[in-house]
Coordinates of C-alpha atoms in Angstrom, one line a residue:
M21 CA 17.9 -19.1 -17.5
A22 CA 18.5 -15.8 -15.8
R23 CA 16.3 -15.1 -12.7
E24 CA 13.8 -12.4 -13.3
K25 CA 13.6 -9.7 -10.8
V26 CA 12.2 -6.4 -9.7
I27 CA 14.6 -3.9 -8.1
V28 CA 14.0 -1.4 -5.4
I29 CA 15.9 1.9 -5.6
D30 CA 16.3 3.2 -2.1
F31 CA 16.3 6.9 -1.3
G32 CA 16.9 6.5 2.5
G33 CA 13.4 5.5 3.5
Q34 CA 12.8 3.3 6.6
Y35 CA 10.8 0.8 4.7
N36 CA 13.2 -0.3 1.9
Q37 CA 13.5 -3.9 3.1
L38 CA 9.8 -4.1 3.7
V39 CA 9.1 -3.2 0.2
A40 CA 11.5 -5.9 -1.1
R41 CA 9.9 -8.4 1.2
R42 CA 6.4 -7.6 -0.1
V43 CA 7.7 -8.1 -3.7
R44 CA 9.1 -11.5 -2.7
E45 CA 5.7 -12.4 -1.2
C46 CA 4.4 -12.1 -4.7
N47 CA 7.0 -14.9 -5.6
V48 CA 9.2 -12.5 -7.5
Y49 CA 12.8 -12.1 -6.6
C50 CA 13.8 -8.5 -5.6
E51 CA 17.0 -6.7 -4.6
I52 CA 17.7 -3.2 -3.1
Y53 CA 20.1 -0.8 -4.6
S54 CA 21.1 2.8 -3.7
Y55 CA 19.9 5.7 -5.8
K56 CA 23.6 6.3 -6.5
T57 CA 23.7 3.1 -8.6
E58 CA 24.6 4.0 -12.2
I59 CA 21.9 3.8 -14.9
E60 CA 24.2 1.4 -17.0
K61 CA 24.3 -1.1 -14.0
I62 CA 20.5 -1.0 -13.8
K63 CA 20.2 -1.6 -17.5
A64 CA 22.5 -4.5 -17.4
M65 CA 20.3 -6.0 -14.7
N66 CA 17.4 -6.2 -17.1
P67 CA 14.8 -5.7 -14.4
K68 CA 11.1 -6.6 -15.0
G69 CA 10.1 -3.6 -12.9
I70 CA 11.6 -0.7 -10.7
I71 CA 10.2 0.5 -7.4
L72 CA 11.3 3.9 -5.9
T73 CA 11.2 4.0 -2.1
G74 CA 10.2 6.8 0.2
G75 CA 12.9 9.0 1.8
P76 CA 13.2 11.8 4.5
N77 CA 14.1 14.6 2.1
S78 CA 12.3 17.1 -0.1
C79 CA 13.0 16.2 -3.7
Y80 CA 13.0 19.9 -4.8
E81 CA 15.9 20.9 -2.4
E82 CA 19.4 21.2 -3.5
G83 CA 21.4 18.1 -2.8
A84 CA 18.4 15.8 -2.3
P85 CA 18.6 12.3 -3.6
T86 CA 17.5 12.1 -7.1
Y87 CA 17.9 10.1 -10.3
S88 CA 18.2 10.9 -14.0
K89 CA 15.2 11.2 -16.3
E90 CA 16.7 8.2 -18.3
L91 CA 15.4 5.8 -15.5
F92 CA 11.9 6.5 -16.6
E93 CA 12.7 6.0 -20.3
L94 CA 13.9 2.4 -20.1
G95 CA 10.6 0.9 -21.1
V96 CA 10.4 -0.8 -17.8
P97 CA 7.4 -0.3 -15.5
V98 CA 8.3 2.1 -12.6
L99 CA 6.3 2.5 -9.3
G100 CA 7.2 5.5 -7.1
L101 CA 6.2 5.3 -3.4
C102 CA 5.9 8.5 -1.3
Y103 CA 9.3 10.3 -1.9
G104 CA 9.7 8.1 -5.0
A105 CA 6.3 9.3 -6.3
Q106 CA 7.3 13.0 -5.7
L107 CA 10.6 12.5 -7.3
M108 CA 9.0 11.0 -10.4
M109 CA 6.8 14.0 -10.9
H110 CA 9.6 16.5 -10.1
V111 CA 12.0 14.9 -12.6
L112 CA 9.3 14.5 -15.3
G113 CA 8.0 18.1 -15.2
G114 CA 5.4 18.1 -12.4
K115 CA 5.6 20.1 -9.2
V116 CA 6.1 19.2 -5.6
E117 CA 5.6 21.7 -2.8
K118 CA 5.3 21.9 1.0
A119 CA 1.9 20.6 1.8
P120 CA -0.6 23.0 3.5
V121 CA -1.8 20.1 5.6
R122 CA 0.5 17.3 6.6
E123 CA -0.8 13.7 6.4
Y124 CA 0.3 11.0 8.8
G125 CA -1.3 7.8 9.7
K126 CA -4.3 5.9 8.5
T127 CA -6.1 8.0 5.9
K128 CA -9.2 7.3 3.8
T129 CA -8.3 7.4 0.2
Y130 CA -10.7 7.6 -2.9
I131 CA -9.8 5.6 -6.0
D132 CA -10.4 7.6 -9.2
G133 CA -8.9 5.4 -11.9
A134 CA -6.6 2.5 -12.8
K135 CA -9.3 0.0 -11.7
D136 CA -8.2 -2.4 -14.5
S137 CA -4.4 -2.1 -13.6
L138 CA -2.8 -0.8 -10.5
F139 CA -6.0 -0.6 -8.4
A140 CA -7.7 -3.8 -9.8
G141 CA -9.9 -5.3 -7.1
V142 CA -9.5 -2.3 -4.7
E143 CA -12.6 -0.6 -3.5
D144 CA -13.6 3.0 -4.4
E145 CA -12.7 3.9 -0.9
T146 CA -9.9 2.3 1.1
I147 CA -7.6 3.1 4.1
V148 CA -3.9 3.7 3.4
W149 CA -0.9 4.7 5.4
M150 CA 0.3 8.3 4.7
S151 CA 3.5 9.9 5.9
H152 CA 4.4 13.1 4.1
F153 CA 5.1 16.9 4.6
D154 CA 5.3 17.6 0.9
Y155 CA 2.7 16.9 -1.8
I156 CA 2.4 16.7 -5.5
S157 CA 0.7 20.1 -6.4
K158 CA 0.9 19.5 -10.2
I159 CA 1.2 16.2 -12.1
A160 CA 3.8 15.7 -14.8
P161 CA 2.7 15.9 -18.5
G162 CA 1.1 12.6 -19.7
F163 CA -0.1 11.6 -16.2
E164 CA -3.6 11.4 -14.8
V165 CA -4.7 11.5 -11.2
I166 CA -6.0 8.0 -10.1
A167 CA -6.5 8.6 -6.3
H168 CA -7.1 11.4 -3.9
T169 CA -7.8 12.1 -0.2
A170 CA -9.5 15.0 1.6
D171 CA -6.2 16.8 2.0
C172 CA -4.1 15.3 -0.8
P173 CA -5.3 16.0 -4.4
V174 CA -2.8 13.6 -5.9
A175 CA -2.7 10.4 -3.7
A176 CA -1.8 8.5 -6.9
A177 CA -1.1 9.3 -10.6
M178 CA -0.2 7.3 -13.6
N179 CA 1.1 7.5 -17.2
S180 CA -0.5 4.3 -18.6
E181 CA 1.3 4.7 -22.0
K182 CA 4.7 4.5 -20.3
N183 CA 3.7 2.2 -17.4
L184 CA 4.8 4.8 -14.8
Y185 CA 2.9 4.9 -11.5
A186 CA 3.3 7.4 -8.5
I187 CA 1.7 6.5 -5.1
Q188 CA 1.9 9.1 -2.3
F189 CA 1.1 6.5 0.4
H190 CA 2.9 3.3 1.6
P191 CA 1.2 0.1 0.3
E192 CA 4.0 -2.0 1.8
V193 CA 2.9 -1.4 5.5
L194 CA 0.0 -3.5 6.9
H195 CA -2.0 -0.4 7.8
S196 CA -2.7 0.1 4.0
V197 CA -5.6 -2.3 3.8
R198 CA -5.3 -3.1 0.2
G199 CA -1.6 -2.5 0.0
K200 CA -0.6 -6.1 -0.7
E201 CA -3.1 -6.3 -3.6
I202 CA -1.7 -3.0 -5.0
L203 CA 1.8 -4.2 -5.0
H204 CA 0.7 -7.7 -6.4
N205 CA -1.1 -5.8 -9.3
F206 CA 2.1 -3.9 -10.1
V207 CA 4.6 -6.7 -9.6
R208 CA 2.8 -9.6 -11.2
N209 CA 0.4 -8.0 -13.7
I210 CA 2.0 -4.7 -14.8
C211 CA 5.6 -6.0 -14.7
D212 CA 4.3 -9.3 -16.3
T213 CA 6.4 -11.6 -14.0
A214 CA 6.0 -15.4 -13.8
G215 CA 6.1 -15.6 -10.0
D216 CA 8.4 -18.6 -9.8
W217 CA 10.6 -17.4 -6.9
K218 CA 9.8 -20.2 -4.3
M219 CA 11.7 -21.9 -1.6
D220 CA 11.6 -25.4 -2.9
S221 CA 13.4 -24.3 -6.1
F222 CA 15.8 -22.1 -4.1
V223 CA 16.8 -25.0 -1.9
E224 CA 17.3 -27.4 -4.8
N225 CA 19.3 -24.9 -6.9
S226 CA 21.4 -23.9 -3.9
I227 CA 22.3 -27.5 -3.2
Q228 CA 23.5 -28.0 -6.7
E229 CA 25.4 -24.7 -6.7
I230 CA 27.1 -25.6 -3.3
R231 CA 28.1 -29.1 -4.7
K232 CA 29.6 -27.4 -7.9
K233 CA 31.5 -24.7 -5.9
V234 CA 32.8 -26.9 -3.1
G235 CA 33.7 -30.0 -5.0
D236 CA 35.5 -32.3 -2.7
G237 CA 36.5 -29.5 -0.4
K238 CA 36.0 -29.1 3.4
V239 CA 33.6 -26.5 4.9
L240 CA 33.7 -25.1 8.5
L241 CA 30.7 -23.4 10.0
A242 CA 30.3 -21.8 13.4
L243 CA 26.9 -23.0 14.4
S244 CA 25.2 -20.7 16.9
G245 CA 21.9 -22.6 17.1
G246 CA 19.9 -19.7 15.8
V247 CA 17.6 -19.9 12.8
D248 CA 20.1 -18.6 10.2
S249 CA 23.1 -20.7 11.1
S250 CA 20.8 -23.8 11.7
V251 CA 19.2 -23.4 8.1
L252 CA 22.7 -22.9 6.7
A253 CA 23.9 -26.1 8.5
A254 CA 21.0 -28.1 7.1
L255 CA 21.5 -26.8 3.6
L256 CA 25.2 -27.5 3.6
A257 CA 24.5 -31.0 5.1
K258 CA 22.1 -31.9 2.3
A259 CA 24.6 -30.7 -0.3
I260 CA 28.0 -32.1 1.1
G261 CA 27.4 -34.2 4.2
K262 CA 30.6 -35.2 6.0
Q263 CA 32.6 -32.5 4.1
L264 CA 31.0 -30.0 6.6
T265 CA 32.2 -29.5 10.1
C266 CA 30.0 -27.5 12.5
V267 CA 31.4 -26.1 15.7
F268 CA 28.7 -25.3 18.3
V269 CA 30.0 -23.2 21.2
D270 CA 27.6 -23.5 24.1
H271 CA 28.5 -20.4 26.2
G272 CA 25.9 -21.1 28.8
L273 CA 23.8 -18.1 27.8
L274 CA 21.3 -19.9 25.7
R275 CA 17.6 -20.5 26.5
K276 CA 16.6 -23.5 28.6
N277 CA 17.4 -26.9 26.9
E278 CA 18.5 -25.0 23.7
G279 CA 22.0 -26.5 23.7
D280 CA 20.7 -30.1 23.8
E281 CA 18.1 -29.3 21.2
V282 CA 20.7 -28.1 18.8
E283 CA 22.8 -31.2 19.4
G284 CA 19.8 -33.4 19.0
V285 CA 19.3 -32.1 15.5
F286 CA 22.9 -31.9 14.3
G287 CA 24.8 -34.3 16.5
K288 CA 25.3 -38.1 16.2
S289 CA 21.7 -38.9 16.9
G290 CA 20.2 -36.3 14.6
T291 CA 19.1 -36.5 11.1
F292 CA 22.2 -34.8 9.4
D293 CA 25.4 -36.8 8.6
I294 CA 27.9 -34.1 9.4
N295 CA 30.9 -33.6 11.7
F296 CA 29.4 -31.9 14.8
I297 CA 31.5 -30.5 17.6
R298 CA 30.0 -29.2 20.8
V299 CA 32.1 -27.1 23.1
N300 CA 30.7 -26.7 26.5
A301 CA 32.3 -23.4 27.6
Q302 CA 29.8 -22.3 30.2
E303 CA 32.2 -22.0 33.2
R304 CA 34.7 -20.3 31.1
Y305 CA 32.2 -17.6 30.0
Y306 CA 30.9 -17.1 33.6
A307 CA 34.5 -16.6 34.8
K308 CA 35.1 -14.0 32.2
L309 CA 31.9 -12.2 33.0
A310 CA 32.3 -12.2 36.8
G311 CA 31.9 -8.7 38.2
V312 CA 31.1 -7.0 34.8
T313 CA 27.9 -5.0 34.9
E314 CA 28.1 -2.6 31.8
P315 CA 26.0 -4.0 28.8
E316 CA 28.4 -3.1 26.0
R317 CA 31.4 -4.6 27.9
K318 CA 29.5 -7.8 28.4
R319 CA 28.7 -7.9 24.7
K320 CA 32.4 -7.5 23.9
I321 CA 33.6 -10.1 26.3
I322 CA 31.0 -12.6 25.0
G323 CA 32.0 -11.9 21.4
E324 CA 35.7 -12.0 22.0
E325 CA 35.5 -15.2 24.0
F326 CA 33.5 -16.9 21.2
I327 CA 36.5 -16.1 18.8
R328 CA 38.9 -17.6 21.2
V329 CA 37.0 -20.8 21.6
F330 CA 36.3 -21.1 17.9
E331 CA 39.9 -20.3 17.2
E332 CA 41.0 -23.2 19.4
E333 CA 38.7 -25.6 17.7
A334 CA 39.7 -24.4 14.2
K335 CA 43.3 -25.0 15.0
K336 CA 42.5 -28.6 16.0
I337 CA 40.6 -29.2 12.7
G338 CA 43.3 -27.6 10.6
A339 CA 43.0 -26.0 7.1
V340 CA 39.6 -26.0 5.4
D341 CA 38.6 -24.9 2.0
F342 CA 35.7 -22.8 2.8
L343 CA 34.3 -20.8 5.7
A344 CA 30.5 -20.7 5.7
Q345 CA 28.6 -17.8 7.3
G346 CA 24.9 -17.3 7.8
T347 CA 24.7 -13.9 6.3
I348 CA 21.1 -13.0 5.1
Y349 CA 19.9 -10.1 3.0
P350 CA 19.1 -7.7 5.8
D351 CA 22.8 -8.1 6.9
V352 CA 23.9 -7.1 3.5
V353 CA 21.6 -4.1 3.3
E354 CA 22.2 -2.8 6.8
S355 CA 26.0 -3.1 6.4
G356 CA 25.8 -0.6 3.6
L357 CA 26.5 -3.0 0.9
G358 CA 23.0 -2.5 -0.6
G359 CA 20.4 0.3 -0.4
E360 CA 20.8 3.7 1.0
S361 CA 19.6 3.2 4.6
V362 CA 19.8 6.1 7.0
V363 CA 20.7 3.7 9.8
I364 CA 23.8 1.6 8.8
K365 CA 25.0 -1.0 11.1
S366 CA 28.2 -3.1 11.2
H367 CA 27.1 -6.7 11.3
H368 CA 29.3 -9.7 12.4
N369 CA 28.3 -11.7 9.4
V370 CA 29.4 -9.2 6.8
G371 CA 33.1 -8.4 6.3
G372 CA 35.6 -8.7 9.1
L373 CA 36.4 -12.3 8.4
P374 CA 38.3 -14.2 11.1
D375 CA 42.0 -14.3 10.3
F376 CA 42.6 -17.2 12.6
V377 CA 40.9 -19.7 10.4
D378 CA 43.0 -21.3 7.5
F379 CA 40.5 -21.1 4.7
K380 CA 40.5 -20.2 1.0
E381 CA 37.2 -18.7 0.5
I382 CA 33.9 -17.8 2.2
I383 CA 30.5 -19.1 1.2
E384 CA 27.2 -17.4 2.1
P385 CA 24.3 -19.4 0.5
L386 CA 21.5 -17.6 2.4
R387 CA 22.7 -14.0 1.6
D388 CA 19.8 -13.4 -0.9
L389 CA 17.1 -14.3 1.7
F390 CA 15.0 -12.4 4.2
K391 CA 14.4 -13.9 7.6
D392 CA 10.8 -15.2 6.7
E393 CA 12.3 -16.9 3.5
V394 CA 15.1 -18.5 5.6
R395 CA 12.4 -20.1 7.8
K396 CA 10.6 -21.4 4.7
A397 CA 13.9 -22.8 3.5
G398 CA 14.4 -24.5 6.9
L399 CA 11.0 -26.2 6.6
E400 CA 11.8 -27.4 3.1
L401 CA 15.2 -28.9 4.5
G402 CA 13.2 -30.8 7.1
L403 CA 14.2 -28.9 10.2
P404 CA 11.8 -29.2 13.1
D405 CA 9.3 -26.4 13.6
Y406 CA 10.6 -25.5 17.1
L407 CA 14.0 -24.6 15.6
V408 CA 12.6 -22.9 12.5
Y409 CA 10.2 -20.7 14.4
R410 CA 12.6 -19.9 17.2
Q411 CA 12.1 -16.4 18.7
P412 CA 14.7 -13.8 17.6
F413 CA 17.7 -14.2 20.0
P414 CA 20.7 -11.8 20.4
G415 CA 24.1 -13.1 19.8
P416 CA 25.2 -12.5 23.4
G417 CA 22.3 -14.5 24.5
L418 CA 21.0 -14.1 28.0
G419 CA 24.0 -12.0 28.8
I420 CA 22.0 -8.9 27.8
R421 CA 18.7 -10.2 29.3
I422 CA 20.4 -10.2 32.7
I423 CA 20.8 -6.7 34.0
G424 CA 24.1 -6.4 35.9
E425 CA 26.6 -9.1 36.6
V426 CA 26.0 -12.5 34.9
T427 CA 26.2 -15.5 37.3
A428 CA 25.3 -19.2 36.9
E429 CA 22.5 -18.6 39.4
K430 CA 21.0 -15.6 37.4
V431 CA 21.2 -17.6 34.2
R432 CA 19.3 -20.4 35.8
I433 CA 16.7 -17.9 37.0
V434 CA 16.1 -16.3 33.7
Q435 CA 16.2 -19.6 31.7
D436 CA 13.5 -21.1 33.9
A437 CA 11.3 -17.9 34.1
D438 CA 11.6 -17.5 30.3
F439 CA 10.7 -21.1 29.7
I440 CA 7.6 -20.8 31.8
Y441 CA 6.6 -17.6 30.1
R442 CA 7.0 -19.0 26.5
E443 CA 5.2 -22.2 27.6
E444 CA 2.2 -20.4 29.0
V445 CA 1.9 -18.0 26.0
G446 CA 2.1 -20.9 23.6
K447 CA -0.6 -22.9 25.6
A448 CA -2.9 -19.9 25.7
G449 CA -3.9 -20.3 22.1
L450 CA -3.7 -16.6 21.3
A451 CA -5.2 -15.6 17.9
K452 CA -2.0 -13.7 17.2
L453 CA 1.3 -14.5 18.9
P454 CA 3.6 -11.6 19.7
D455 CA 6.4 -11.1 17.3
Q456 CA 8.9 -11.6 20.1
Y457 CA 8.4 -12.4 23.9
F458 CA 10.8 -13.3 26.5
A459 CA 11.6 -12.9 30.3
A460 CA 14.6 -10.9 31.5
L461 CA 16.1 -10.6 35.0
T462 CA 16.2 -7.0 36.5
N463 CA 19.0 -6.2 38.9
M464 CA 16.3 -5.1 41.4
R465 CA 15.7 -7.0 44.6
S466 CA 12.9 -6.4 47.0
V467 CA 11.2 -7.6 50.2
G468 CA 8.4 -10.1 49.8
V469 CA 6.5 -12.6 51.9
M470 CA 6.3 -16.3 50.9
G471 CA 4.6 -18.5 53.3
D472 CA 5.5 -17.3 56.8
E473 CA 8.8 -16.0 55.8
R474 CA 10.2 -12.7 54.4
T475 CA 12.2 -12.9 51.2
Y476 CA 14.6 -10.7 49.5
D477 CA 14.7 -11.9 45.9
Y478 CA 14.9 -10.6 42.2
A479 CA 12.2 -9.2 40.0
V480 CA 11.6 -10.7 36.6
A481 CA 10.4 -8.5 33.7
L482 CA 8.3 -9.9 31.0
R483 CA 8.5 -8.4 27.5
A484 CA 6.2 -9.0 24.4
V485 CA 6.1 -6.9 21.3
E486 CA 4.3 -6.4 18.1
T487 CA 6.4 -5.3 15.2
V488 CA 6.8 -5.4 11.4
D489 CA 10.5 -4.7 11.1
F490 CA 11.8 -4.4 14.7
M491 CA 12.7 -0.8 13.9
T492 CA 9.6 0.3 15.9
A493 CA 7.5 -1.9 18.3
E494 CA 4.5 -1.7 20.5
A495 CA 3.9 -3.8 23.7
S496 CA 1.5 -6.8 23.1
E497 CA -1.8 -6.9 24.8
I498 CA -1.4 -10.4 26.4
P499 CA -4.7 -11.3 28.3
F500 CA -4.4 -10.5 31.9
E501 CA -5.3 -14.0 33.0
V502 CA -2.3 -15.4 31.0
L503 CA 0.1 -12.9 32.7
Q504 CA -1.4 -14.0 36.1
R505 CA -0.7 -17.6 35.2
V506 CA 2.8 -16.8 34.2
M507 CA 3.4 -14.6 37.4
S508 CA 2.1 -17.3 39.7
R509 CA 4.2 -20.2 38.1
I510 CA 7.4 -18.1 38.1
I511 CA 7.1 -17.1 41.7
N512 CA 6.2 -20.6 42.8
E513 CA 8.6 -22.5 40.6
V514 CA 11.6 -20.3 40.1
K515 CA 13.7 -20.1 43.2
G516 CA 15.1 -16.5 43.7
V517 CA 12.1 -14.6 42.3
N518 CA 9.4 -12.8 44.3
R519 CA 8.1 -10.2 41.8
V520 CA 7.1 -10.2 38.2
F521 CA 6.6 -7.1 36.0
Y522 CA 5.2 -6.5 32.5
D523 CA 7.1 -4.0 30.4
L524 CA 4.8 -1.7 28.5
T525 CA 7.4 0.5 26.9
S526 CA 7.3 0.9 23.1
K527 CA 10.2 1.4 20.8
P528 CA 11.1 4.1 20.6
P529 CA 11.9 5.4 23.2
G530 CA 12.8 1.9 24.5
T531 CA 14.4 -1.0 22.8
V532 CA 13.1 -4.5 22.3
E533 CA 15.9 -6.1 24.4
M534 CA 16.0 -5.1 28.1
E535 CA 19.6 -4.0 28.5

């Protein structure tokens, strides 16, 4: 039976992935496509519903992203968000103009209709997240206004006969208080979906598909120890067992004890019956990084050296039938293979396959999943919580959390400091943990006094952020007493450190990582 789905058509908005994630939280499968996708392809998908995202343009300007009127005549429910709402009105005969008053941020909105459909269960007054310069000055024929604000006469409109809905605000962001309910009403009720997209069925179906595809072939996986590659390894292990070989390159830039934890799960004493090869390449990496201070150069060296090490191991193994990669859905979208993101990045998991491995085909069983879904799949597969809920960790590891030259001593310092920081935050029982938190080692050394002696040691910087999508982030408000405990333990227990800072910088202008 074909999998039912709702599709997101992307007009360049920053929240395209977030919209798709919210749909999947309704247990409905969702994919993102560019507005350039042909109407015949959309018809062939037979979607249960279509959502049009926001975007940075004005829909009435020449050359602005658009779509044909035919999209709204498919007989499929369509929900336009922000730019998508304006475009719907513009294409169907309404009018969009520059707003006399721009709306941005949390805005009180008054619900005027659709209380039995799109706004079912939503109070007459609610807070939503607005972000627009233009506004709908005239609704299209057949539509009625179903919400307004003090400055926006058409905060939402609908054509109930054709199941077309236009929302000026962003229900997908957490700032819209009833946003999840609104999307749930559209996806589950208006689109009449079954809501059967769940991780237990995904895992079981994937295992069957892998067995069918691989047959009696051999599969090779470069296991980094991160969430994606670990879940992929567990999924493949469940499906094909000893037909899988995992090569784990320990470059000496992992968090404290992480290499042993990975081996404990996937090695001989672990729960998975696979071929596991651990390459301890710490000294090799430190030698390559000696004297190198520029962040991008460090990244390149770490990436190139990984290829060299993996190449050496692959040659020992010989020909395999499949190379497995931990590509997940954001990798696909952000690499320009789905959606119409303004920011497109080149990702190591998409394209650029290593030509030094003798394999016939690549398999990417996780490429349809978002990160939170990958974690759910990991729990279904029996991976331990500490591995499934690991903090996001950059590919070059601690190499970019150490400012300046990387040495064994600096790695030891940042590993120990980071371990203490994460341990104390975990023990503090905070109502909400930061989305990411870690310690970094600055290149600053200063004079201090410890006991009766003067010291000249390093300063450690602590970072903790709150974020939805890591595109923007704010510093977390970790209680001062927790930070004091962390500071005291790091200075007392980590040799070579005499100062601890807390980084308050938001993103933008800063980044989440410290390099």
